[in-house]
PDB file of C-alpha atoms in Angstrom:
ATOM      1  CA  MET A  30      19.588  71.303  24.515  1.00 87.00           C
ATOM      2  CA  LYS A  31      22.244  68.932  22.502  1.00 96.00           C
ATOM      3  CA  LEU A  32      22.562  65.337  23.817  1.00 98.00           C
ATOM      4  CA  ARG A  33      25.567  63.954  24.245  1.00 97.00           C
ATOM      5  CA  CYS A  34      25.132  59.943  23.430  1.00 97.00           C
ATOM      6  CA  GLY A  35      23.151  59.566  20.284  1.00 97.00           C
ATOM      7  CA  LYS A  36      22.278  55.659  20.812  1.00 98.00           C
ATOM      8  CA  VAL A  37      20.824  54.832  23.498  1.00 98.00           C
ATOM      9  CA  ILE A  38      19.748  51.221  25.454  1.00 98.00           C
ATOM     10  CA  VAL A  39      16.776  52.027  27.771  1.00 98.00           C
ATOM     11  CA  ALA A  40      16.405  49.214  29.662  1.00 98.00           C
ATOM     12  CA  GLY A  41      12.453  49.004  31.080  1.00 97.00           C
ATOM     13  CA  GLY A  42      12.130  51.796  28.396  1.00 97.00           C
ATOM     14  CA  GLY A  43       8.437  49.562  27.828  1.00 96.00           C
ATOM     15  CA  SER A  44       5.963  51.848  29.824  1.00 96.00           C
ATOM     16  CA  GLY A  45       6.103  54.378  32.451  1.00 96.00           C
ATOM     17  CA  ILE A  46       9.952  56.158  33.289  1.00 98.00           C
ATOM     18  CA  GLY A  47      11.704  54.163  30.939  1.00 98.00           C
ATOM     19  CA  LYS A  48       8.902  55.116  27.817  1.00 98.00           C
ATOM     20  CA  ALA A  49       8.667  58.420  28.700  1.00 98.00           C
ATOM     21  CA  ILE A  50      12.991  59.170  28.739  1.00 98.00           C
ATOM     22  CA  ALA A  51      12.951  57.092  25.662  1.00 98.00           C
ATOM     23  CA  LYS A  52      10.576  59.688  24.340  1.00 98.00           C
ATOM     24  CA  ARG A  53      11.949  62.455  24.879  1.00 98.00           C
ATOM     25  CA  LEU A  54      15.345  60.665  23.748  1.00 98.00           C
ATOM     26  CA  ILE A  55      14.666  60.050  20.224  1.00 98.00           C
ATOM     27  CA  ASP A  56      12.326  63.369  20.492  1.00 98.00           C
ATOM     28  CA  GLY A  57      16.226  64.883  21.130  1.00 98.00           C
ATOM     29  CA  GLY A  58      17.459  63.486  18.103  1.00 98.00           C
ATOM     30  CA  ALA A  59      18.527  59.765  19.580  1.00 98.00           C
ATOM     31  CA  SER A  60      18.428  56.786  18.855  1.00 98.00           C
ATOM     32  CA  VAL A  61      17.172  54.404  20.467  1.00 98.00           C
ATOM     33  CA  VAL A  62      16.517  50.697  21.839  1.00 98.00           C
ATOM     34  CA  ILE A  63      13.600  50.254  24.652  1.00 98.00           C
ATOM     35  CA  ALA A  64      14.681  46.377  26.441  1.00 97.00           C
ATOM     36  CA  GLY A  65      12.532  44.486  28.430  1.00 96.00           C
ATOM     37  CA  ARG A  66      10.483  40.626  29.578  1.00 94.00           C
ATOM     38  CA  HIS A  67       7.151  41.548  27.490  1.00 95.00           C
ATOM     39  CA  MET A  68       8.078  41.984  23.960  1.00 97.00           C
ATOM     40  CA  GLU A  69       3.960  43.151  22.800  1.00 96.00           C
ATOM     41  CA  LYS A  70       5.063  46.104  25.226  1.00 96.00           C
ATOM     42  CA  LEU A  71       7.499  46.953  24.189  1.00 97.00           C
ATOM     43  CA  ARG A  72       5.148  46.851  20.793  1.00 97.00           C
ATOM     44  CA  SER A  73       2.812  48.811  22.654  1.00 97.00           C
ATOM     45  CA  ALA A  74       4.658  50.901  23.289  1.00 97.00           C
ATOM     46  CA  LYS A  75       7.455  51.726  20.163  1.00 97.00           C
ATOM     47  CA  GLU A  76       3.897  52.041  18.293  1.00 97.00           C
ATOM     48  CA  GLU A  77       2.697  54.864  20.699  1.00 97.00           C
ATOM     49  CA  ILE A  78       6.147  56.891  20.659  1.00 97.00           C
ATOM     50  CA  GLY A  79       6.063  56.004  16.638  1.00 96.00           C
ATOM     51  CA  SER A  80       9.771  56.242  15.369  1.00 97.00           C
ATOM     52  CA  GLU A  81      11.429  55.082  12.889  1.00 97.00           C
ATOM     53  CA  ARG A  82      14.668  54.776  15.145  1.00 98.00           C
ATOM     54  CA  LEU A  83      13.258  52.974  18.128  1.00 98.00           C
ATOM     55  CA  HIS A  84      13.707  48.960  18.427  1.00 98.00           C
ATOM     56  CA  CYS A  85      12.670  46.623  20.402  1.00 98.00           C
ATOM     57  CA  LEU A  86      14.604  43.774  22.419  1.00 98.00           C
ATOM     58  CA  GLU A  87      13.290  41.417  25.352  1.00 97.00           C
ATOM     59  CA  TRP A  88      15.983  41.308  27.238  1.00 95.00           C
ATOM     60  CA  ASP A  89      15.789  40.741  31.341  1.00 95.00           C
ATOM     61  CA  VAL A  90      18.158  42.417  32.786  1.00 94.00           C
ATOM     62  CA  ALA A  91      18.556  39.418  35.564  1.00 93.00           C
ATOM     63  CA  ARG A  92      20.320  37.007  32.877  1.00 94.00           C
ATOM     64  CA  VAL A  93      22.927  39.269  33.736  1.00 94.00           C
ATOM     65  CA  GLU A  94      24.951  35.873  31.991  1.00 95.00           C
ATOM     66  CA  LEU A  95      23.860  37.299  28.328  1.00 94.00           C
ATOM     67  CA  CYS A  96      24.239  41.465  29.308  1.00 94.00           C
ATOM     68  CA  ALA A  97      26.802  40.647  26.419  1.00 94.00           C
ATOM     69  CA  GLN A  98      24.840  38.822  23.998  1.00 96.00           C
ATOM     70  CA  ARG A  99      22.328  41.641  24.092  1.00 96.00           C
ATOM     71  CA  PHE A 100      24.273  44.544  23.686  1.00 96.00           C
ATOM     72  CA  ARG A 101      25.590  43.452  20.846  1.00 96.00           C
ATOM     73  CA  GLU A 102      22.214  43.002  19.715  1.00 97.00           C
ATOM     74  CA  ALA A 103      21.491  46.172  20.670  1.00 97.00           C
ATOM     75  CA  GLU A 104      24.687  48.119  18.870  1.00 96.00           C
ATOM     76  CA  GLU A 105      23.554  46.560  15.289  1.00 97.00           C
ATOM     77  CA  ARG A 106      20.730  47.528  15.427  1.00 97.00           C
ATOM     78  CA  MET A 107      21.669  51.145  15.829  1.00 97.00           C
ATOM     79  CA  GLY A 108      24.777  50.655  14.725  1.00 96.00           C
ATOM     80  CA  GLY A 109      26.438  51.605  17.612  1.00 96.00           C
ATOM     81  CA  PHE A 110      26.205  52.507  21.660  1.00 96.00           C
ATOM     82  CA  ASP A 111      27.112  55.396  23.649  1.00 98.00           C
ATOM     83  CA  GLY A 112      23.828  55.752  25.243  1.00 98.00           C
ATOM     84  CA  LEU A 113      22.312  53.327  28.470  1.00 98.00           C
ATOM     85  CA  VAL A 114      18.660  54.246  30.427  1.00 98.00           C
ATOM     86  CA  ASN A 115      19.428  52.063  33.741  1.00 97.00           C
ATOM     87  CA  CYS A 116      15.607  51.386  34.394  1.00 96.00           C
ATOM     88  CA  ALA A 117      14.348  48.074  34.647  1.00 93.00           C
ATOM     89  CA  ALA A 118      12.918  47.504  38.136  1.00 89.00           C
ATOM     90  CA  LEU A 119      10.493  45.889  39.728  1.00 83.00           C
ATOM     91  CA  GLY A 120       8.470  46.860  42.851  1.00 72.00           C
ATOM     92  CA  THR A 121       7.615  45.012  46.271  1.00 67.00           C
ATOM     93  CA  SER A 122       3.687  44.523  45.166  1.00 64.00           C
ATOM     94  CA  GLN A 123       5.256  43.503  41.015  1.00 65.00           C
ATOM     95  CA  VAL A 124       6.421  40.355  43.310  1.00 58.00           C
ATOM     96  CA  THR A 125       5.320  39.909  46.157  1.00 59.00           C
ATOM     97  CA  GLY A 126       1.249  41.000  45.644  1.00 60.00           C
ATOM     98  CA  ARG A 127       0.985  42.016  49.108  1.00 64.00           C
ATOM     99  CA  GLY A 128       3.166  45.622  49.444  1.00 61.00           C
ATOM    100  CA  TYR A 129       5.458  46.154  52.878  1.00 64.00           C
ATOM    101  CA  GLU A 130       7.415  43.205  52.350  1.00 65.00           C
ATOM    102  CA  PRO A 131       9.755  43.401  55.422  1.00 72.00           C
ATOM    103  CA  TRP A 132       8.161  41.206  57.864  1.00 78.00           C
ATOM    104  CA  ASP A 133       7.210  38.500  55.542  1.00 78.00           C
ATOM    105  CA  VAL A 134       9.236  38.233  52.477  1.00 80.00           C
ATOM    106  CA  THR A 135      10.317  34.788  51.097  1.00 86.00           C
ATOM    107  CA  PRO A 136      13.533  34.219  50.455  1.00 88.00           C
ATOM    108  CA  GLU A 137      12.908  33.683  46.788  1.00 89.00           C
ATOM    109  CA  GLU A 138      11.202  36.542  46.380  1.00 86.00           C
ATOM    110  CA  TRP A 139      13.929  38.536  47.998  1.00 88.00           C
ATOM    111  CA  ASP A 140      15.847  37.287  45.291  1.00 90.00           C
ATOM    112  CA  ARG A 141      13.919  38.149  42.929  1.00 89.00           C
ATOM    113  CA  LEU A 142      13.724  41.905  43.729  1.00 87.00           C
ATOM    114  CA  MET A 143      17.470  41.982  44.393  1.00 91.00           C
ATOM    115  CA  GLU A 144      18.537  40.686  40.622  1.00 93.00           C
ATOM    116  CA  VAL A 145      16.178  42.964  38.183  1.00 92.00           C
ATOM    117  CA  ASN A 146      16.756  46.489  41.361  1.00 94.00           C
ATOM    118  CA  LEU A 147      20.444  45.654  41.526  1.00 95.00           C
ATOM    119  CA  ARG A 148      22.520  42.797  40.465  1.00 96.00           C
ATOM    120  CA  GLY A 149      21.311  44.073  36.835  1.00 96.00           C
ATOM    121  CA  ALA A 150      21.498  47.042  37.091  1.00 96.00           C
ATOM    122  CA  PHE A 151      25.451  47.116  38.054  1.00 97.00           C
ATOM    123  CA  PHE A 152      26.898  44.255  35.329  1.00 97.00           C
ATOM    124  CA  LEU A 153      24.469  46.712  32.217  1.00 97.00           C
ATOM    125  CA  MET A 154      26.737  49.733  34.235  1.00 97.00           C
ATOM    126  CA  ARG A 155      29.691  47.787  34.305  1.00 97.00           C
ATOM    127  CA  ASN A 156      29.346  47.010  30.805  1.00 96.00           C
ATOM    128  CA  ALA A 157      27.925  49.877  29.205  1.00 97.00           C
ATOM    129  CA  VAL A 158      31.588  50.984  30.951  1.00 98.00           C
ATOM    130  CA  ASP A 159      33.604  48.710  29.561  1.00 96.00           C
ATOM    131  CA  ASP A 160      32.188  48.641  26.053  1.00 96.00           C
ATOM    132  CA  MET A 161      32.640  52.441  25.866  1.00 97.00           C
ATOM    133  CA  ARG A 162      36.099  52.415  27.001  1.00 97.00           C
ATOM    134  CA  ALA A 163      37.511  50.188  24.506  1.00 95.00           C
ATOM    135  CA  ARG A 164      36.647  51.700  21.854  1.00 94.00           C
ATOM    136  CA  GLY A 165      36.571  54.990  23.207  1.00 96.00           C
ATOM    137  CA  VAL A 166      33.468  56.583  22.879  1.00 95.00           C
ATOM    138  CA  ARG A 167      32.519  59.860  25.292  1.00 96.00           C
ATOM    139  CA  GLY A 168      28.725  58.097  26.241  1.00 98.00           C
ATOM    140  CA  ASN A 169      26.271  58.618  29.369  1.00 98.00           C
ATOM    141  CA  ILE A 170      25.070  55.958  31.574  1.00 98.00           C
ATOM    142  CA  LEU A 171      21.814  57.377  33.611  1.00 98.00           C
ATOM    143  CA  ASN A 172      20.727  55.007  36.546  1.00 98.00           C
ATOM    144  CA  ILE A 173      16.640  55.587  37.779  1.00 98.00           C
ATOM    145  CA  ALA A 174      17.304  55.072  40.990  1.00 97.00           C
ATOM    146  CA  SER A 175      13.689  56.136  44.241  1.00 95.00           C
ATOM    147  CA  ASN A 176      13.415  58.403  46.603  1.00 93.00           C
ATOM    148  CA  ALA A 177      13.098  55.251  48.839  1.00 91.00           C
ATOM    149  CA  ALA A 178      17.022  55.613  48.923  1.00 92.00           C
ATOM    150  CA  CYS A 179      16.542  58.610  51.422  1.00 92.00           C
ATOM    151  CA  MET A 180      14.144  57.067  52.960  1.00 89.00           C
ATOM    152  CA  ASP A 181      15.129  54.615  56.442  1.00 85.00           C
ATOM    153  CA  ILE A 182      15.349  50.930  54.769  1.00 76.00           C
ATOM    154  CA  VAL A 183      13.810  47.990  56.035  1.00 76.00           C
ATOM    155  CA  GLY A 184      13.740  46.339  52.964  1.00 80.00           C
ATOM    156  CA  SER A 185      15.273  45.104  49.560  1.00 86.00           C
ATOM    157  CA  TYR A 186      13.448  47.354  47.480  1.00 87.00           C
ATOM    158  CA  GLY A 187      15.672  50.677  49.241  1.00 89.00           C
ATOM    159  CA  ALA A 188      18.243  48.926  50.125  1.00 91.00           C
ATOM    160  CA  ALA A 189      18.763  48.111  46.109  1.00 93.00           C
ATOM    161  CA  LYS A 190      18.086  51.655  45.122  1.00 95.00           C
ATOM    162  CA  LEU A 191      20.540  53.070  47.778  1.00 95.00           C
ATOM    163  CA  SER A 192      23.072  51.062  46.772  1.00 96.00           C
ATOM    164  CA  LEU A 193      22.849  51.705  43.329  1.00 97.00           C
ATOM    165  CA  ILE A 194      23.192  55.479  44.384  1.00 97.00           C
ATOM    166  CA  ARG A 195      26.264  54.613  45.844  1.00 97.00           C
ATOM    167  CA  MET A 196      27.576  52.697  43.184  1.00 97.00           C
ATOM    168  CA  THR A 197      27.074  55.640  40.859  1.00 98.00           C
ATOM    169  CA  ARG A 198      28.648  57.664  42.612  1.00 98.00           C
ATOM    170  CA  ALA A 199      31.531  55.244  42.191  1.00 98.00           C
ATOM    171  CA  PHE A 200      31.505  54.959  39.193  1.00 98.00           C
ATOM    172  CA  GLY A 201      30.599  58.822  37.909  1.00 98.00           C
ATOM    173  CA  LYS A 202      34.183  59.619  39.893  1.00 97.00           C
ATOM    174  CA  LYS A 203      35.650  56.772  38.632  1.00 97.00           C
ATOM    175  CA  PHE A 204      35.582  57.140  34.608  1.00 98.00           C
ATOM    176  CA  GLY A 205      34.716  60.466  34.098  1.00 97.00           C
ATOM    177  CA  ALA A 206      38.225  60.934  33.303  1.00 97.00           C
ATOM    178  CA  ASP A 207      37.439  58.645  30.139  1.00 97.00           C
ATOM    179  CA  GLY A 208      34.329  61.056  28.689  1.00 97.00           C
ATOM    180  CA  ILE A 209      31.320  58.624  30.219  1.00 98.00           C
ATOM    181  CA  ILE A 210      29.209  61.048  32.753  1.00 98.00           C
ATOM    182  CA  ILE A 211      26.843  58.679  34.718  1.00 98.00           C
ATOM    183  CA  ASN A 212      24.701  60.193  36.724  1.00 98.00           C
ATOM    184  CA  GLY A 213      20.970  58.961  38.506  1.00 98.00           C
ATOM    185  CA  ILE A 214      18.046  60.366  39.406  1.00 98.00           C
ATOM    186  CA  ALA A 215      16.238  59.711  42.423  1.00 97.00           C
ATOM    187  CA  PRO A 216      11.959  59.848  41.392  1.00 97.00           C
ATOM    188  CA  GLY A 217       9.305  60.413  44.503  1.00 95.00           C
ATOM    189  CA  ALA A 218       5.681  59.132  43.315  1.00 94.00           C
ATOM    190  CA  THR A 219       5.415  58.705  40.373  1.00 96.00           C
ATOM    191  CA  PHE A 220       1.854  58.307  38.128  1.00 95.00           C
ATOM    192  CA  THR A 221       3.428  54.969  36.537  1.00 92.00           C
ATOM    193  CA  PRO A 222       2.100  50.585  36.314  1.00 89.00           C
ATOM    194  CA  MET A 223       4.545  50.164  39.077  1.00 85.00           C
ATOM    195  CA  THR A 224       2.592  52.835  41.343  1.00 87.00           C
ATOM    196  CA  ALA A 225      -0.797  51.609  40.027  1.00 84.00           C
ATOM    197  CA  ARG A 226      -1.444  50.471  43.696  1.00 83.00           C
ATOM    198  CA  TYR A 227      -2.311  53.317  45.819  1.00 87.00           C
ATOM    199  CA  ALA A 228      -2.385  55.993  42.298  1.00 90.00           C
ATOM    200  CA  HIS A 229      -5.490  55.568  40.646  1.00 93.00           C
ATOM    201  CA  ALA A 230      -5.313  59.204  38.330  1.00 92.00           C
ATOM    202  CA  VAL A 231      -2.801  61.637  37.160  1.00 91.00           C
ATOM    203  CA  ASP A 232      -3.780  64.825  38.791  1.00 91.00           C
ATOM    204  CA  GLN A 233      -4.783  62.382  42.212  1.00 95.00           C
ATOM    205  CA  PRO A 234      -3.838  64.649  45.013  1.00 96.00           C
ATOM    206  CA  TYR A 235      -0.246  63.051  46.754  1.00 95.00           C
ATOM    207  CA  PRO A 236      -0.533  65.857  50.575  1.00 96.00           C
ATOM    208  CA  ARG A 237       2.669  63.299  51.282  1.00 95.00           C
ATOM    209  CA  HIS A 238       4.750  65.160  48.145  1.00 96.00           C
ATOM    210  CA  ALA A 239       5.355  69.021  49.149  1.00 97.00           C
ATOM    211  CA  ILE A 240       3.871  69.822  45.815  1.00 97.00           C
ATOM    212  CA  GLY A 241       0.576  67.645  46.242  1.00 97.00           C
ATOM    213  CA  ARG A 242       0.999  65.494  43.568  1.00 96.00           C
ATOM    214  CA  PHE A 243       2.219  62.837  41.843  1.00 96.00           C
ATOM    215  CA  ILE A 244       5.156  62.949  39.405  1.00 97.00           C
ATOM    216  CA  ARG A 245       4.187  62.711  35.528  1.00 97.00           C
ATOM    217  CA  PRO A 246       6.501  60.439  33.881  1.00 98.00           C
ATOM    218  CA  GLU A 247       7.873  63.459  31.429  1.00 98.00           C
ATOM    219  CA  GLU A 248       9.292  65.519  34.344  1.00 98.00           C
ATOM    220  CA  ILE A 249      11.487  63.136  34.568  1.00 98.00           C
ATOM    221  CA  ALA A 250      12.079  62.501  30.732  1.00 98.00           C
ATOM    222  CA  GLU A 251      13.276  66.305  31.088  1.00 98.00           C
ATOM    223  CA  LEU A 252      15.752  65.492  33.248  1.00 98.00           C
ATOM    224  CA  ALA A 253      17.076  63.199  32.170  1.00 98.00           C
ATOM    225  CA  ALA A 254      17.044  64.571  28.999  1.00 98.00           C
ATOM    226  CA  TYR A 255      19.766  67.184  30.715  1.00 98.00           C
ATOM    227  CA  LEU A 256      21.708  64.716  32.418  1.00 98.00           C
ATOM    228  CA  MET A 257      22.656  63.969  28.747  1.00 98.00           C
ATOM    229  CA  SER A 258      22.965  66.707  27.362  1.00 98.00           C
ATOM    230  CA  GLU A 259      26.287  68.177  26.649  1.00 97.00           C
ATOM    231  CA  TRP A 260      24.896  71.355  29.281  1.00 97.00           C
ATOM    232  CA  GLY A 261      24.556  67.512  31.578  1.00 97.00           C
ATOM    233  CA  GLU A 262      28.149  66.919  31.821  1.00 95.00           C
ATOM    234  CA  ILE A 263      29.049  68.982  35.190  1.00 97.00           C
ATOM    235  CA  ILE A 264      27.494  66.627  36.740  1.00 98.00           C
ATOM    236  CA  CYS A 265      29.209  63.448  37.438  1.00 98.00           C
ATOM    237  CA  GLY A 266      28.285  60.794  40.049  1.00 98.00           C
ATOM    238  CA  HIS A 267      24.910  62.566  41.228  1.00 98.00           C
ATOM    239  CA  THR A 268      21.798  61.180  41.750  1.00 98.00           C
ATOM    240  CA  VAL A 269      19.380  63.632  41.428  1.00 98.00           C
ATOM    241  CA  VAL A 270      16.291  63.376  44.021  1.00 97.00           C
ATOM    242  CA  ALA A 271      13.147  64.766  42.348  1.00 97.00           C
ATOM    243  CA  ASP A 272      10.859  63.605  44.587  1.00 96.00           C
ATOM    244  CA  GLY A 273       8.625  66.669  45.544  1.00 96.00           C
ATOM    245  CA  GLY A 274       9.695  67.697  48.442  1.00 96.00           C
ATOM    246  CA  ASP A 275       8.230  64.215  49.772  1.00 94.00           C
ATOM    247  CA  SER A 276       7.897  64.837  53.325  1.00 91.00           C
ATOM    248  CA  ALA A 277       8.753  60.597  54.352  1.00 89.00           C
ATOM    249  CA  ALA A 278      11.970  61.274  52.916  1.00 87.00           C
ATOM    250  CA  THR A 279      15.845  61.906  55.838  1.00 82.00           C
ATOM    251  CA  LEU A 280      17.983  62.341  53.594  1.00 70.00           C
TER     252      LEU A 280
END
């Protein structure tokens, strides 16, 4: 399965789903820049993956004023750019320390969640489109949403991810004719640091999923590789819900 893109930025590539996708793309022959706020986490991921084609770039996607500069730095390290995985995200508990948010979230916490989960993702996607169109490059953008977007929306996380799904649809339809294939994945509960509050082991039963278990990051990474492959080109502007039959999802 040949990838459509060979020089990919993975925002949020230092851990969890982003790290698994970065490894899968490396295994598929791509050069990858993993970007994130914490360089020590990025270096740890690079050491674990163990490839000279993997590069680290400290990058807080909430700093949208630095977006164009960081893209240039990533391109210099890879010798070009034709792919983006929008995986940087913050869970509610990572910001508030309290879990579920609707009635006690502060305006500052709301803004912090939205500036990473939606605002940052939008400007990364827009910059990637502008870059590829300006150079006439065919490539891929993959937005990692969440099946929280398929549930009743009462808090900022689900609202941000639902908006990302709709933007994926709009951008995909608009720029597919330019050779830019834009899709998304909406994972269910995946065994990553973001779910550490309630997911303590990868083989821990999780009855909310019809498959009875948590999703593994590597499973999402394999789906990502398909969507960013030559075969995956027939899917354009869509978000694949990969949630193991989550009983909480309403769509």
